[in-house]
């Protein structure tokens, strides 16, 4: 069963810094995603800490939050059938070294931390993450 879903995507600082945001947005569009909302912002470390709270106990948490707040990011609401899974597939594995050919992280990712994009991992988290950035 297919269902129209929304997911949250972030183009991370390493990609925005290399001016890859338009190129990456084109990849989403070519793969059938509608970009319903988007904004380029820079967040505070405290906001990154809140966003990545699920990773609070992980050894990489502090560096991850410093990194996400280190420069401009582009946050987007993407829509497509089964967009959560479709986006995870298009992004590729967390570590660009393990990412499949043709995925965004394979093409642009520099390392496991500078892996160019974020995508929600479930429909439930997508709702929470979309609210985090776009709640009016
Ligand atoms: N990360 C890291 N070191 C690790 C694992 C993850 O720096 O050993 C970073 C990486 O940028 C990743 C983010 O933490 O994208 C969130 O980790 P998660 O396991 O949720 O991966 P994702 O859902 O982004 O693929
Ligand atoms: Mg994740």
CSV table of C-alpha atoms and ligand atoms in Angstrom, one decimal:
chain,number,residue,atom,x,y,z
A,1,UNK,CA,0.0,0.0,0.0
A,2,UNK,CA,1.3,3.4,-0.9
A,3,UNK,CA,0.4,6.5,1.0
A,4,UNK,CA,1.4,10.1,0.6
A,5,UNK,CA,3.7,11.0,3.4
A,6,UNK,CA,5.8,13.9,4.5
A,7,UNK,CA,9.3,13.7,5.8
A,8,UNK,CA,11.9,16.2,7.1
A,9,UNK,CA,15.1,16.6,5.2
A,10,UNK,CA,18.1,18.7,6.2
A,11,UNK,CA,21.0,19.7,3.9
A,12,UNK,CA,23.8,19.8,6.4
A,13,UNK,CA,26.5,22.4,6.8
A,14,UNK,CA,29.2,20.5,4.8
A,15,UNK,CA,27.0,20.5,1.7
A,16,UNK,CA,25.6,24.0,2.1
A,17,UNK,CA,29.2,25.2,2.5
A,18,UNK,CA,30.1,23.6,-0.8
A,19,UNK,CA,27.1,25.2,-2.5
A,20,UNK,CA,25.5,21.9,-3.1
A,21,UNK,CA,22.0,22.8,-1.9
A,22,UNK,CA,20.5,23.5,-5.3
A,23,UNK,CA,22.0,20.4,-6.8
A,24,UNK,CA,20.7,18.2,-3.9
A,25,UNK,CA,17.2,19.8,-4.2
A,26,UNK,CA,17.2,18.9,-7.9
A,27,UNK,CA,18.0,15.3,-7.0
A,28,UNK,CA,14.9,15.2,-4.7
A,29,UNK,CA,12.7,16.7,-7.4
A,30,UNK,CA,14.0,14.3,-10.1
A,31,UNK,CA,13.2,11.4,-7.7
A,32,UNK,CA,9.6,12.6,-7.4
A,33,UNK,CA,9.7,14.5,-4.1
A,34,UNK,CA,7.8,17.7,-3.8
A,35,UNK,CA,9.5,20.3,-1.7
A,36,UNK,CA,6.5,21.7,0.3
A,37,UNK,CA,8.4,24.0,2.6
A,38,UNK,CA,12.1,25.0,2.8
A,39,UNK,CA,14.2,27.5,4.6
A,40,UNK,CA,17.9,28.2,5.0
A,41,UNK,CA,18.8,28.9,8.6
A,42,UNK,CA,21.6,28.7,11.1
A,43,UNK,CA,20.6,27.1,14.4
A,44,UNK,CA,22.0,27.5,17.9
A,45,UNK,CA,23.8,24.5,19.5
A,46,UNK,CA,21.0,24.3,22.1
A,47,UNK,CA,18.5,23.8,19.2
A,48,UNK,CA,20.7,21.1,17.7
A,49,UNK,CA,20.8,19.4,21.1
A,50,UNK,CA,17.0,19.4,21.3
A,51,UNK,CA,16.7,18.1,17.7
A,52,UNK,CA,19.1,15.2,18.2
A,53,UNK,CA,17.9,14.5,21.8
A,54,UNK,CA,17.5,10.8,20.9
A,55,UNK,CA,21.3,10.6,20.5
A,56,UNK,CA,21.9,12.3,23.9
A,57,UNK,CA,23.8,9.3,25.4
A,58,UNK,CA,25.9,8.6,22.3
A,59,UNK,CA,29.6,9.4,22.3
A,60,UNK,CA,29.2,11.5,19.1
A,61,UNK,CA,26.3,13.6,20.5
A,62,UNK,CA,28.4,16.7,21.5
A,63,UNK,CA,30.3,16.8,18.2
A,64,UNK,CA,27.2,16.2,16.2
A,65,UNK,CA,25.4,19.1,17.8
A,66,UNK,CA,28.4,21.4,17.4
A,67,UNK,CA,28.6,20.4,13.8
A,68,UNK,CA,24.9,20.9,12.9
A,69,UNK,CA,25.0,24.4,14.4
A,70,UNK,CA,28.3,25.3,12.8
A,71,UNK,CA,26.9,26.9,9.7
A,72,UNK,CA,23.8,27.4,7.5
A,73,UNK,CA,21.6,24.4,6.8
A,74,UNK,CA,18.6,24.0,4.5
A,75,UNK,CA,15.6,22.3,6.1
A,76,UNK,CA,12.8,21.0,3.9
A,77,UNK,CA,9.5,19.2,4.1
A,78,UNK,CA,9.4,16.6,1.4
A,79,UNK,CA,6.3,14.9,0.1
A,80,UNK,CA,6.0,11.7,-1.9
A,81,UNK,CA,4.4,8.2,-1.6
A,82,UNK,CA,6.2,6.5,1.3
A,83,UNK,CA,8.5,9.5,1.5
A,84,UNK,CA,10.2,8.5,4.8
A,85,UNK,CA,11.6,5.2,3.4
A,86,UNK,CA,12.1,6.7,-0.1
A,87,UNK,CA,14.2,9.5,1.3
A,88,UNK,CA,16.3,7.1,3.5
A,89,UNK,CA,17.0,5.0,0.4
A,90,UNK,CA,17.9,8.1,-1.7
A,91,UNK,CA,20.2,9.4,1.1
A,92,UNK,CA,22.1,6.1,1.5
A,93,UNK,CA,23.8,4.7,4.6
A,94,UNK,CA,24.9,6.9,7.5
A,95,UNK,CA,28.6,6.3,6.7
A,96,UNK,CA,29.2,7.5,3.1
A,97,UNK,CA,31.8,4.7,2.8
A,98,UNK,CA,28.9,2.2,3.1
A,99,UNK,CA,26.4,4.1,1.0
A,100,UNK,CA,25.2,2.5,-2.3
A,101,UNK,CA,26.1,3.9,-5.7
A,102,UNK,CA,23.7,6.6,-6.8
A,103,UNK,CA,22.8,7.8,-3.3
A,104,UNK,CA,23.3,11.4,-2.0
A,105,UNK,CA,25.7,10.4,0.7
A,106,UNK,CA,27.8,8.3,-1.7
A,107,UNK,CA,28.0,11.2,-4.1
A,108,UNK,CA,28.6,14.1,-1.6
A,109,UNK,CA,29.3,12.7,1.9
A,110,UNK,CA,32.7,13.4,3.2
A,111,UNK,CA,32.7,11.2,6.4
A,112,UNK,CA,30.3,9.6,8.9
A,113,UNK,CA,29.8,13.0,10.6
A,114,UNK,CA,29.9,15.2,7.5
A,115,UNK,CA,27.4,13.1,5.6
A,116,UNK,CA,25.6,16.0,3.8
A,117,UNK,CA,21.9,15.2,4.6
A,118,UNK,CA,19.5,14.2,7.4
A,119,UNK,CA,16.3,12.4,6.9
A,120,UNK,CA,13.6,11.4,9.4
A,121,UNK,CA,13.7,7.7,10.2
A,122,UNK,CA,9.9,7.0,10.8
A,123,UNK,CA,6.6,8.6,10.1
A,124,UNK,CA,6.2,9.4,13.7
A,125,UNK,CA,9.6,11.1,14.0
A,126,UNK,CA,8.9,12.9,10.7
A,127,UNK,CA,5.9,14.6,12.3
A,128,UNK,CA,7.9,15.6,15.3
A,129,UNK,CA,10.8,16.9,13.2
A,130,UNK,CA,8.6,18.9,10.8
A,131,UNK,CA,6.9,20.5,13.8
A,132,UNK,CA,10.3,21.3,15.3
A,133,UNK,CA,11.3,23.4,12.3
A,134,UNK,CA,8.0,24.6,10.8
A,135,UNK,CA,5.4,24.8,13.6
A,136,UNK,CA,3.7,28.2,13.3
B,1,LIG,N1,27.0,10.2,13.5
B,1,LIG,C1,28.3,10.4,13.8
B,1,LIG,N2,29.0,9.3,14.2
B,1,LIG,C2,28.5,8.1,14.4
B,1,LIG,C3,27.1,7.9,14.0
B,1,LIG,C4,26.4,9.0,13.6
B,1,LIG,O1,28.9,11.5,13.7
B,1,LIG,O2,29.2,7.1,14.7
B,1,LIG,C5,26.2,11.4,13.1
B,1,LIG,C6,25.9,11.4,11.6
B,1,LIG,O3,26.1,12.7,11.1
B,1,LIG,C7,24.5,10.9,11.5
B,1,LIG,C8,23.9,11.5,12.8
B,1,LIG,O4,25.0,11.4,13.7
B,1,LIG,O5,23.9,11.4,10.3
B,1,LIG,C9,22.7,10.8,13.3
B,1,LIG,O6,23.0,9.5,13.5
B,1,LIG,P1,21.9,8.4,13.0
B,1,LIG,O7,22.4,7.0,13.5
B,1,LIG,O8,20.5,8.8,13.3
B,1,LIG,O9,22.1,8.3,11.4
B,1,LIG,P2,21.2,8.8,10.2
B,1,LIG,O10,19.8,8.6,10.6
B,1,LIG,O11,21.5,10.3,10.0
B,1,LIG,O12,21.6,8.0,9.0
B,2,LIG,MG1,18.8,9.2,12.4
